[in-house]
Amino acid sequence: MAKSNEQLEDILDDLSVIKNNNVATEQRLGNIENLLAKLATKEEVAPITPLASTSAASIPYDEIKNAVHEEMDCYFNAMSDSAELLSDKTLKRLGTIFIELYVEEIEKYLEKDEKERECKRNVYLQKRKAQGLMTIEQVAEWAPQYSLEIQRTIRYIGMKIIDENESVEKAHAILKVWRV
């Protein structure tokens, strides 16, 4: 589990580095665009004639901007780190890791909860057994003077109204009094 968390932190660190690099590149690209726009306004661009050669001064600003964007896209798409890191396969793998970690945690919680419930149930049953209320035969041992139907009723009432932490003597006294 700790190893998975460390791996996850490493992946998130790598993602933040790539994001910071992309932000810095976007800022530089914006600076280049601003500089090109200033240069285009300062320089008088010669009108493009069909027979004129394409020199730097005769290329319109929009074409330069689009070419720069296309080359930047090609550059980032060709980068192995970002392409592999943001691929569908990698994102699916990350999602699978998150789900597996979540399932592990849920299973641990449910296992712990089940153990606690089983322990509480065992303690409860031991207390009821000590009080002599688990079976009709137990009730018959401490209340033999009553008929089977009354013993069954005593057991039912005892399980419903007597607190599990009540002392054995007090529980028996309470249950014998109601029949008088």
PDB file of N, CA and C in Angstrom, residues 62-151:
ATOM      1  N   ASP A  62      -0.473  36.004 -39.857  1.00  0.00           N
ATOM      2  CA  ASP A  62      -1.313  34.847 -39.540  1.00  0.00           C
ATOM      3  C   ASP A  62      -0.672  33.538 -39.991  1.00  0.00           C
ATOM      4  N   GLU A  63       0.010  33.586 -41.155  1.00  0.00           N
ATOM      5  CA  GLU A  63       0.676  32.378 -41.626  1.00  0.00           C
ATOM      6  C   GLU A  63       1.831  31.995 -40.701  1.00  0.00           C
ATOM      7  N   ILE A  64       2.578  32.988 -40.261  1.00  0.00           N
ATOM      8  CA  ILE A  64       3.690  32.732 -39.337  1.00  0.00           C
ATOM      9  C   ILE A  64       3.156  32.172 -38.023  1.00  0.00           C
ATOM     10  N   LYS A  65       2.099  32.807 -37.521  1.00  0.00           N
ATOM     11  CA  LYS A  65       1.499  32.362 -36.262  1.00  0.00           C
ATOM     12  C   LYS A  65       1.018  30.912 -36.380  1.00  0.00           C
ATOM     13  N   ASN A  66       0.308  30.609 -37.467  1.00  0.00           N
ATOM     14  CA  ASN A  66      -0.191  29.239 -37.662  1.00  0.00           C
ATOM     15  C   ASN A  66       0.950  28.248 -37.812  1.00  0.00           C
ATOM     16  N   ALA A  67       2.004  28.637 -38.507  1.00  0.00           N
ATOM     17  CA  ALA A  67       3.150  27.744 -38.684  1.00  0.00           C
ATOM     18  C   ALA A  67       3.826  27.464 -37.340  1.00  0.00           C
ATOM     19  N   VAL A  68       3.972  28.521 -36.524  1.00  0.00           N
ATOM     20  CA  VAL A  68       4.583  28.340 -35.201  1.00  0.00           C
ATOM     21  C   VAL A  68       3.718  27.403 -34.353  1.00  0.00           C
ATOM     22  N   HIS A  69       2.402  27.616 -34.375  1.00  0.00           N
ATOM     23  CA  HIS A  69       1.506  26.749 -33.603  1.00  0.00           C
ATOM     24  C   HIS A  69       1.592  25.293 -34.076  1.00  0.00           C
ATOM     25  N   GLU A  70       1.607  25.102 -35.379  1.00  0.00           N
ATOM     26  CA  GLU A  70       1.692  23.742 -35.922  1.00  0.00           C
ATOM     27  C   GLU A  70       2.986  23.062 -35.509  1.00  0.00           C
ATOM     28  N   GLU A  71       4.085  23.800 -35.591  1.00  0.00           N
ATOM     29  CA  GLU A  71       5.374  23.212 -35.200  1.00  0.00           C
ATOM     30  C   GLU A  71       5.423  22.918 -33.697  1.00  0.00           C
ATOM     31  N   MET A  72       4.845  23.795 -32.901  1.00  0.00           N
ATOM     32  CA  MET A  72       4.804  23.544 -31.454  1.00  0.00           C
ATOM     33  C   MET A  72       3.952  22.316 -31.164  1.00  0.00           C
ATOM     34  N   ASP A  73       2.821  22.167 -31.853  1.00  0.00           N
ATOM     35  CA  ASP A  73       1.980  20.975 -31.685  1.00  0.00           C
ATOM     36  C   ASP A  73       2.747  19.717 -32.063  1.00  0.00           C
ATOM     37  N   CYS A  74       3.437  19.777 -33.201  1.00  0.00           N
ATOM     38  CA  CYS A  74       4.223  18.616 -33.632  1.00  0.00           C
ATOM     39  C   CYS A  74       5.300  18.290 -32.599  1.00  0.00           C
ATOM     40  N   TYR A  75       5.944  19.336 -32.084  1.00  0.00           N
ATOM     41  CA  TYR A  75       7.008  19.124 -31.093  1.00  0.00           C
ATOM     42  C   TYR A  75       6.462  18.430 -29.849  1.00  0.00           C
ATOM     43  N   PHE A  76       5.340  18.944 -29.311  1.00  0.00           N
ATOM     44  CA  PHE A  76       4.795  18.358 -28.084  1.00  0.00           C
ATOM     45  C   PHE A  76       4.192  16.983 -28.331  1.00  0.00           C
ATOM     46  N   ASN A  77       3.610  16.772 -29.498  1.00  0.00           N
ATOM     47  CA  ASN A  77       3.067  15.451 -29.812  1.00  0.00           C
ATOM     48  C   ASN A  77       4.174  14.422 -29.987  1.00  0.00           C
ATOM     49  N   ALA A  78       5.335  14.869 -30.424  1.00  0.00           N
ATOM     50  CA  ALA A  78       6.448  13.947 -30.627  1.00  0.00           C
ATOM     51  C   ALA A  78       7.198  13.651 -29.335  1.00  0.00           C
ATOM     52  N   MET A  79       6.974  14.453 -28.305  1.00  0.00           N
ATOM     53  CA  MET A  79       7.688  14.219 -27.033  1.00  0.00           C
ATOM     54  C   MET A  79       7.203  12.912 -26.425  1.00  0.00           C
ATOM     55  N   SER A  80       8.139  12.039 -26.108  1.00  0.00           N
ATOM     56  CA  SER A  80       7.768  10.723 -25.592  1.00  0.00           C
ATOM     57  C   SER A  80       7.184  10.823 -24.182  1.00  0.00           C
ATOM     58  N   ASP A  81       7.721  11.723 -23.348  1.00  0.00           N
ATOM     59  CA  ASP A  81       7.236  11.806 -21.964  1.00  0.00           C
ATOM     60  C   ASP A  81       5.769  12.193 -21.906  1.00  0.00           C
ATOM     61  N   SER A  82       5.425  13.299 -22.551  1.00  0.00           N
ATOM     62  CA  SER A  82       4.041  13.740 -22.447  1.00  0.00           C
ATOM     63  C   SER A  82       3.109  12.828 -23.225  1.00  0.00           C
ATOM     64  N   ALA A  83       3.573  12.314 -24.357  1.00  0.00           N
ATOM     65  CA  ALA A  83       2.717  11.441 -25.152  1.00  0.00           C
ATOM     66  C   ALA A  83       2.422  10.150 -24.391  1.00  0.00           C
ATOM     67  N   GLU A  84       3.440   9.567 -23.762  1.00  0.00           N
ATOM     68  CA  GLU A  84       3.227   8.332 -23.012  1.00  0.00           C
ATOM     69  C   GLU A  84       2.472   8.592 -21.715  1.00  0.00           C
ATOM     70  N   LEU A  85       2.783   9.699 -21.075  1.00  0.00           N
ATOM     71  CA  LEU A  85       2.174   9.984 -19.783  1.00  0.00           C
ATOM     72  C   LEU A  85       0.685  10.292 -19.913  1.00  0.00           C
ATOM     73  N   LEU A  86       0.307  10.925 -21.000  1.00  0.00           N
ATOM     74  CA  LEU A  86      -1.091  11.308 -21.177  1.00  0.00           C
ATOM     75  C   LEU A  86      -1.828  10.392 -22.155  1.00  0.00           C
ATOM     76  N   SER A  87      -1.261   9.240 -22.439  1.00  0.00           N
ATOM     77  CA  SER A  87      -1.921   8.321 -23.360  1.00  0.00           C
ATOM     78  C   SER A  87      -3.116   7.665 -22.680  1.00  0.00           C
ATOM     79  N   ASP A  88      -4.011   7.141 -23.502  1.00  0.00           N
ATOM     80  CA  ASP A  88      -5.197   6.461 -22.969  1.00  0.00           C
ATOM     81  C   ASP A  88      -4.806   5.271 -22.116  1.00  0.00           C
ATOM     82  N   LYS A  89      -3.770   4.561 -22.548  1.00  0.00           N
ATOM     83  CA  LYS A  89      -3.316   3.382 -21.809  1.00  0.00           C
ATOM     84  C   LYS A  89      -2.838   3.770 -20.407  1.00  0.00           C
ATOM     85  N   THR A  90      -2.067   4.850 -20.312  1.00  0.00           N
ATOM     86  CA  THR A  90      -1.553   5.289 -19.013  1.00  0.00           C
ATOM     87  C   THR A  90      -2.675   5.799 -18.128  1.00  0.00           C
ATOM     88  N   LEU A  91      -3.586   6.583 -18.707  1.00  0.00           N
ATOM     89  CA  LEU A  91      -4.698   7.089 -17.912  1.00  0.00           C
ATOM     90  C   LEU A  91      -5.585   5.954 -17.414  1.00  0.00           C
ATOM     91  N   LYS A  92      -5.796   4.947 -18.254  1.00  0.00           N
ATOM     92  CA  LYS A  92      -6.580   3.786 -17.846  1.00  0.00           C
ATOM     93  C   LYS A  92      -5.872   3.040 -16.718  1.00  0.00           C
ATOM     94  N   ARG A  93      -4.551   2.926 -16.832  1.00  0.00           N
ATOM     95  CA  ARG A  93      -3.764   2.252 -15.791  1.00  0.00           C
ATOM     96  C   ARG A  93      -3.852   3.022 -14.467  1.00  0.00           C
ATOM     97  N   LEU A  94      -3.771   4.335 -14.540  1.00  0.00           N
ATOM     98  CA  LEU A  94      -3.907   5.154 -13.329  1.00  0.00           C
ATOM     99  C   LEU A  94      -5.278   4.953 -12.695  1.00  0.00           C
ATOM    100  N   GLY A  95      -6.308   4.947 -13.526  1.00  0.00           N
ATOM    101  CA  GLY A  95      -7.654   4.722 -13.014  1.00  0.00           C
ATOM    102  C   GLY A  95      -7.778   3.358 -12.361  1.00  0.00           C
ATOM    103  N   THR A  96      -7.188   2.357 -12.974  1.00  0.00           N
ATOM    104  CA  THR A  96      -7.219   1.008 -12.405  1.00  0.00           C
ATOM    105  C   THR A  96      -6.514   0.973 -11.060  1.00  0.00           C
ATOM    106  N   ILE A  97      -5.383   1.657 -10.952  1.00  0.00           N
ATOM    107  CA  ILE A  97      -4.645   1.702  -9.681  1.00  0.00           C
ATOM    108  C   ILE A  97      -5.493   2.369  -8.612  1.00  0.00           C
ATOM    109  N   PHE A  98      -6.138   3.487  -8.947  1.00  0.00           N
ATOM    110  CA  PHE A  98      -6.991   4.170  -7.976  1.00  0.00           C
ATOM    111  C   PHE A  98      -8.122   3.259  -7.510  1.00  0.00           C
ATOM    112  N   ILE A  99      -8.743   2.566  -8.451  1.00  0.00           N
ATOM    113  CA  ILE A  99      -9.858   1.678  -8.100  1.00  0.00           C
ATOM    114  C   ILE A  99      -9.370   0.532  -7.227  1.00  0.00           C
ATOM    115  N   GLU A 100      -8.219  -0.055  -7.562  1.00  0.00           N
ATOM    116  CA  GLU A 100      -7.680  -1.149  -6.759  1.00  0.00           C
ATOM    117  C   GLU A 100      -7.381  -0.694  -5.337  1.00  0.00           C
ATOM    118  N   LEU A 101      -6.799   0.495  -5.201  1.00  0.00           N
ATOM    119  CA  LEU A 101      -6.504   1.020  -3.862  1.00  0.00           C
ATOM    120  C   LEU A 101      -7.793   1.258  -3.081  1.00  0.00           C
ATOM    121  N   TYR A 102      -8.800   1.783  -3.754  1.00  0.00           N
ATOM    122  CA  TYR A 102     -10.079   2.041  -3.116  1.00  0.00           C
ATOM    123  C   TYR A 102     -10.722   0.739  -2.661  1.00  0.00           C
ATOM    124  N   VAL A 103     -10.692  -0.276  -3.518  1.00  0.00           N
ATOM    125  CA  VAL A 103     -11.272  -1.580  -3.177  1.00  0.00           C
ATOM    126  C   VAL A 103     -10.530  -2.203  -1.995  1.00  0.00           C
ATOM    127  N   GLU A 104      -9.196  -2.082  -1.979  1.00  0.00           N
ATOM    128  CA  GLU A 104      -8.408  -2.603  -0.854  1.00  0.00           C
ATOM    129  C   GLU A 104      -8.842  -1.962   0.456  1.00  0.00           C
ATOM    130  N   GLU A 105      -8.995  -0.651   0.432  1.00  0.00           N
ATOM    131  CA  GLU A 105      -9.389   0.061   1.651  1.00  0.00           C
ATOM    132  C   GLU A 105     -10.793  -0.348   2.106  1.00  0.00           C
ATOM    133  N   ILE A 106     -11.713  -0.471   1.166  1.00  0.00           N
ATOM    134  CA  ILE A 106     -13.081  -0.894   1.502  1.00  0.00           C
ATOM    135  C   ILE A 106     -13.067  -2.300   2.088  1.00  0.00           C
ATOM    136  N   GLU A 107     -12.301  -3.208   1.480  1.00  0.00           N
ATOM    137  CA  GLU A 107     -12.238  -4.585   1.982  1.00  0.00           C
ATOM    138  C   GLU A 107     -11.660  -4.629   3.390  1.00  0.00           C
ATOM    139  N   LYS A 108     -10.620  -3.828   3.640  1.00  0.00           N
ATOM    140  CA  LYS A 108     -10.047  -3.776   4.993  1.00  0.00           C
ATOM    141  C   LYS A 108     -11.079  -3.270   5.991  1.00  0.00           C
ATOM    142  N   TYR A 109     -11.793  -2.228   5.606  1.00  0.00           N
ATOM    143  CA  TYR A 109     -12.804  -1.669   6.495  1.00  0.00           C
ATOM    144  C   TYR A 109     -13.895  -2.692   6.773  1.00  0.00           C
ATOM    145  N   LEU A 110     -14.389  -3.350   5.729  1.00  0.00           N
ATOM    146  CA  LEU A 110     -15.461  -4.331   5.912  1.00  0.00           C
ATOM    147  C   LEU A 110     -14.988  -5.527   6.740  1.00  0.00           C
ATOM    148  N   GLU A 111     -13.755  -5.959   6.532  1.00  0.00           N
ATOM    149  CA  GLU A 111     -13.213  -7.072   7.309  1.00  0.00           C
ATOM    150  C   GLU A 111     -13.114  -6.688   8.784  1.00  0.00           C
ATOM    151  N   LYS A 112     -12.622  -5.493   9.044  1.00  0.00           N
ATOM    152  CA  LYS A 112     -12.511  -5.005  10.417  1.00  0.00           C
ATOM    153  C   LYS A 112     -13.904  -4.883  11.046  1.00  0.00           C
ATOM    154  N   ASP A 113     -14.846  -4.339  10.292  1.00  0.00           N
ATOM    155  CA  ASP A 113     -16.215  -4.175  10.780  1.00  0.00           C
ATOM    156  C   ASP A 113     -16.853  -5.533  11.071  1.00  0.00           C
ATOM    157  N   GLU A 114     -16.629  -6.502  10.202  1.00  0.00           N
ATOM    158  CA  GLU A 114     -17.186  -7.847  10.398  1.00  0.00           C
ATOM    159  C   GLU A 114     -16.598  -8.499  11.649  1.00  0.00           C
ATOM    160  N   LYS A 115     -15.307  -8.325  11.862  1.00  0.00           N
ATOM    161  CA  LYS A 115     -14.675  -8.892  13.061  1.00  0.00           C
ATOM    162  C   LYS A 115     -15.246  -8.255  14.326  1.00  0.00           C
ATOM    163  N   GLU A 116     -15.441  -6.940  14.293  1.00  0.00           N
ATOM    164  CA  GLU A 116     -16.006  -6.249  15.453  1.00  0.00           C
ATOM    165  C   GLU A 116     -17.432  -6.728  15.735  1.00  0.00           C
ATOM    166  N   ARG A 117     -18.240  -6.853  14.664  1.00  0.00           N
ATOM    167  CA  ARG A 117     -19.614  -7.338  14.850  1.00  0.00           C
ATOM    168  C   ARG A 117     -19.637  -8.760  15.381  1.00  0.00           C
ATOM    169  N   GLU A 118     -18.769  -9.611  14.882  1.00  0.00           N
ATOM    170  CA  GLU A 118     -18.714 -11.000  15.342  1.00  0.00           C
ATOM    171  C   GLU A 118     -18.285 -11.059  16.809  1.00  0.00           C
ATOM    172  N   CYS A 119     -17.322 -10.230  17.172  1.00  0.00           N
ATOM    173  CA  CYS A 119     -16.864 -10.189  18.565  1.00  0.00           C
ATOM    174  C   CYS A 119     -17.983  -9.712  19.484  1.00  0.00           C
ATOM    175  N   LYS A 120     -18.680  -8.650  19.088  1.00  0.00           N
ATOM    176  CA  LYS A 120     -19.796  -8.148  19.897  1.00  0.00           C
ATOM    177  C   LYS A 120     -20.902  -9.188  20.020  1.00  0.00           C
ATOM    178  N   ARG A 121     -21.174  -9.887  18.926  1.00  0.00           N
ATOM    179  CA  ARG A 121     -22.205 -10.924  18.948  1.00  0.00           C
ATOM    180  C   ARG A 121     -21.820 -12.059  19.900  1.00  0.00           C
ATOM    181  N   ASN A 122     -20.561 -12.478  19.867  1.00  0.00           N
ATOM    182  CA  ASN A 122     -20.102 -13.536  20.765  1.00  0.00           C
ATOM    183  C   ASN A 122     -20.196 -13.120  22.228  1.00  0.00           C
ATOM    184  N   VAL A 123     -19.821 -11.884  22.521  1.00  0.00           N
ATOM    185  CA  VAL A 123     -19.920 -11.374  23.901  1.00  0.00           C
ATOM    186  C   VAL A 123     -21.381 -11.354  24.337  1.00  0.00           C
ATOM    187  N   TYR A 124     -22.264 -10.881  23.442  1.00  0.00           N
ATOM    188  CA  TYR A 124     -23.695 -10.840  23.740  1.00  0.00           C
ATOM    189  C   TYR A 124     -24.236 -12.243  24.041  1.00  0.00           C
ATOM    190  N   LEU A 125     -23.888 -13.205  23.197  1.00  0.00           N
ATOM    191  CA  LEU A 125     -24.379 -14.575  23.391  1.00  0.00           C
ATOM    192  C   LEU A 125     -23.831 -15.192  24.678  1.00  0.00           C
ATOM    193  N   GLN A 126     -22.589 -14.888  25.030  1.00  0.00           N
ATOM    194  CA  GLN A 126     -22.019 -15.399  26.281  1.00  0.00           C
ATOM    195  C   GLN A 126     -22.751 -14.822  27.491  1.00  0.00           C
ATOM    196  N   LYS A 127     -23.082 -13.543  27.422  1.00  0.00           N
ATOM    197  CA  LYS A 127     -23.807 -12.915  28.539  1.00  0.00           C
ATOM    198  C   LYS A 127     -25.206 -13.527  28.671  1.00  0.00           C
ATOM    199  N   ARG A 128     -25.864 -13.743  27.541  1.00  0.00           N
ATOM    200  CA  ARG A 128     -27.211 -14.338  27.593  1.00  0.00           C
ATOM    201  C   ARG A 128     -27.148 -15.783  28.091  1.00  0.00           C
ATOM    202  N   LYS A 129     -26.121 -16.484  27.713  1.00  0.00           N
ATOM    203  CA  LYS A 129     -25.951 -17.862  28.177  1.00  0.00           C
ATOM    204  C   LYS A 129     -25.713 -17.885  29.689  1.00  0.00           C
ATOM    205  N   ALA A 130     -24.915 -16.931  30.171  1.00  0.00           N
ATOM    206  CA  ALA A 130     -24.658 -16.844  31.613  1.00  0.00           C
ATOM    207  C   ALA A 130     -25.945 -16.503  32.370  1.00  0.00           C
ATOM    208  N   GLN A 131     -26.814 -15.728  31.762  1.00  0.00           N
ATOM    209  CA  GLN A 131     -28.088 -15.391  32.394  1.00  0.00           C
ATOM    210  C   GLN A 131     -29.080 -16.564  32.327  1.00  0.00           C
ATOM    211  N   GLY A 132     -28.776 -17.562  31.508  1.00  0.00           N
ATOM    212  CA  GLY A 132     -29.665 -18.718  31.381  1.00  0.00           C
ATOM    213  C   GLY A 132     -30.853 -18.448  30.475  1.00  0.00           C
ATOM    214  N   LEU A 133     -30.678 -17.594  29.477  1.00  0.00           N
ATOM    215  CA  LEU A 133     -31.791 -17.229  28.585  1.00  0.00           C
ATOM    216  C   LEU A 133     -31.588 -17.681  27.142  1.00  0.00           C
ATOM    217  N   MET A 134     -30.535 -18.415  26.859  1.00  0.00           N
ATOM    218  CA  MET A 134     -30.252 -18.808  25.481  1.00  0.00           C
ATOM    219  C   MET A 134     -31.238 -19.867  24.965  1.00  0.00           C
ATOM    220  N   THR A 135     -31.558 -20.830  25.769  1.00  0.00           N
ATOM    221  CA  THR A 135     -32.469 -21.894  25.331  1.00  0.00           C
ATOM    222  C   THR A 135     -33.539 -22.131  26.391  1.00  0.00           C
ATOM    223  N   ILE A 136     -34.588 -22.822  25.992  1.00  0.00           N
ATOM    224  CA  ILE A 136     -35.657 -23.169  26.940  1.00  0.00           C
ATOM    225  C   ILE A 136     -35.119 -24.128  28.000  1.00  0.00           C
ATOM    226  N   GLU A 137     -34.171 -24.992  27.603  1.00  0.00           N
ATOM    227  CA  GLU A 137     -33.566 -25.924  28.565  1.00  0.00           C
ATOM    228  C   GLU A 137     -32.831 -25.176  29.667  1.00  0.00           C
ATOM    229  N   GLN A 138     -32.174 -24.082  29.339  1.00  0.00           N
ATOM    230  CA  GLN A 138     -31.496 -23.282  30.356  1.00  0.00           C
ATOM    231  C   GLN A 138     -32.516 -22.657  31.312  1.00  0.00           C
ATOM    232  N   VAL A 139     -33.600 -22.175  30.756  1.00  0.00           N
ATOM    233  CA  VAL A 139     -34.653 -21.593  31.603  1.00  0.00           C
ATOM    234  C   VAL A 139     -35.229 -22.674  32.513  1.00  0.00           C
ATOM    235  N   ALA A 140     -35.376 -23.890  32.002  1.00  0.00           N
ATOM    236  CA  ALA A 140     -35.920 -25.007  32.795  1.00  0.00           C
ATOM    237  C   ALA A 140     -35.012 -25.339  33.974  1.00  0.00           C
ATOM    238  N   GLU A 141     -33.709 -25.102  33.860  1.00  0.00           N
ATOM    239  CA  GLU A 141     -32.778 -25.386  34.956  1.00  0.00           C
ATOM    240  C   GLU A 141     -33.017 -24.460  36.143  1.00  0.00           C
ATOM    241  N   TRP A 142     -33.276 -23.182  35.909  1.00  0.00           N
ATOM    242  CA  TRP A 142     -33.443 -22.252  37.029  1.00  0.00           C
ATOM    243  C   TRP A 142     -34.906 -21.921  37.328  1.00  0.00           C
ATOM    244  N   ALA A 143     -35.818 -22.381  36.463  1.00  0.00           N
ATOM    245  CA  ALA A 143     -37.250 -22.190  36.720  1.00  0.00           C
ATOM    246  C   ALA A 143     -38.007 -23.490  36.453  1.00  0.00           C
ATOM    247  N   PRO A 144     -37.689 -24.585  37.187  1.00  0.00           N
ATOM    248  CA  PRO A 144     -38.329 -25.872  36.905  1.00  0.00           C
ATOM    249  C   PRO A 144     -39.787 -25.934  37.370  1.00  0.00           C
ATOM    250  N   GLN A 145     -40.189 -25.015  38.217  1.00  0.00           N
ATOM    251  CA  GLN A 145     -41.543 -25.046  38.747  1.00  0.00           C
ATOM    252  C   GLN A 145     -42.591 -24.633  37.716  1.00  0.00           C
ATOM    253  N   TYR A 146     -42.164 -24.074  36.584  1.00  0.00           N
ATOM    254  CA  TYR A 146     -43.108 -23.602  35.571  1.00  0.00           C
ATOM    255  C   TYR A 146     -43.232 -24.626  34.446  1.00  0.00           C
ATOM    256  N   SER A 147     -44.380 -24.590  33.779  1.00  0.00           N
ATOM    257  CA  SER A 147     -44.607 -25.496  32.647  1.00  0.00           C
ATOM    258  C   SER A 147     -43.752 -25.063  31.453  1.00  0.00           C
ATOM    259  N   LEU A 148     -43.676 -25.938  30.462  1.00  0.00           N
ATOM    260  CA  LEU A 148     -42.877 -25.669  29.264  1.00  0.00           C
ATOM    261  C   LEU A 148     -43.340 -24.384  28.559  1.00  0.00           C
ATOM    262  N   GLU A 149     -44.655 -24.172  28.489  1.00  0.00           N
ATOM    263  CA  GLU A 149     -45.179 -22.969  27.823  1.00  0.00           C
ATOM    264  C   GLU A 149     -44.757 -21.709  28.577  1.00  0.00           C
ATOM    265  N   ILE A 150     -44.804 -21.760  29.887  1.00  0.00           N
ATOM    266  CA  ILE A 150     -44.403 -20.601  30.702  1.00  0.00           C
ATOM    267  C   ILE A 150     -42.893 -20.392  30.586  1.00  0.00           C
ATOM    268  N   GLN A 151     -42.112 -21.465  30.580  1.00  0.00           N
ATOM    269  CA  GLN A 151     -40.660 -21.340  30.419  1.00  0.00           C
ATOM    270  C   GLN A 151     -40.320 -20.692  29.076  1.00  0.00           C
TER     271      GLN A 151
END
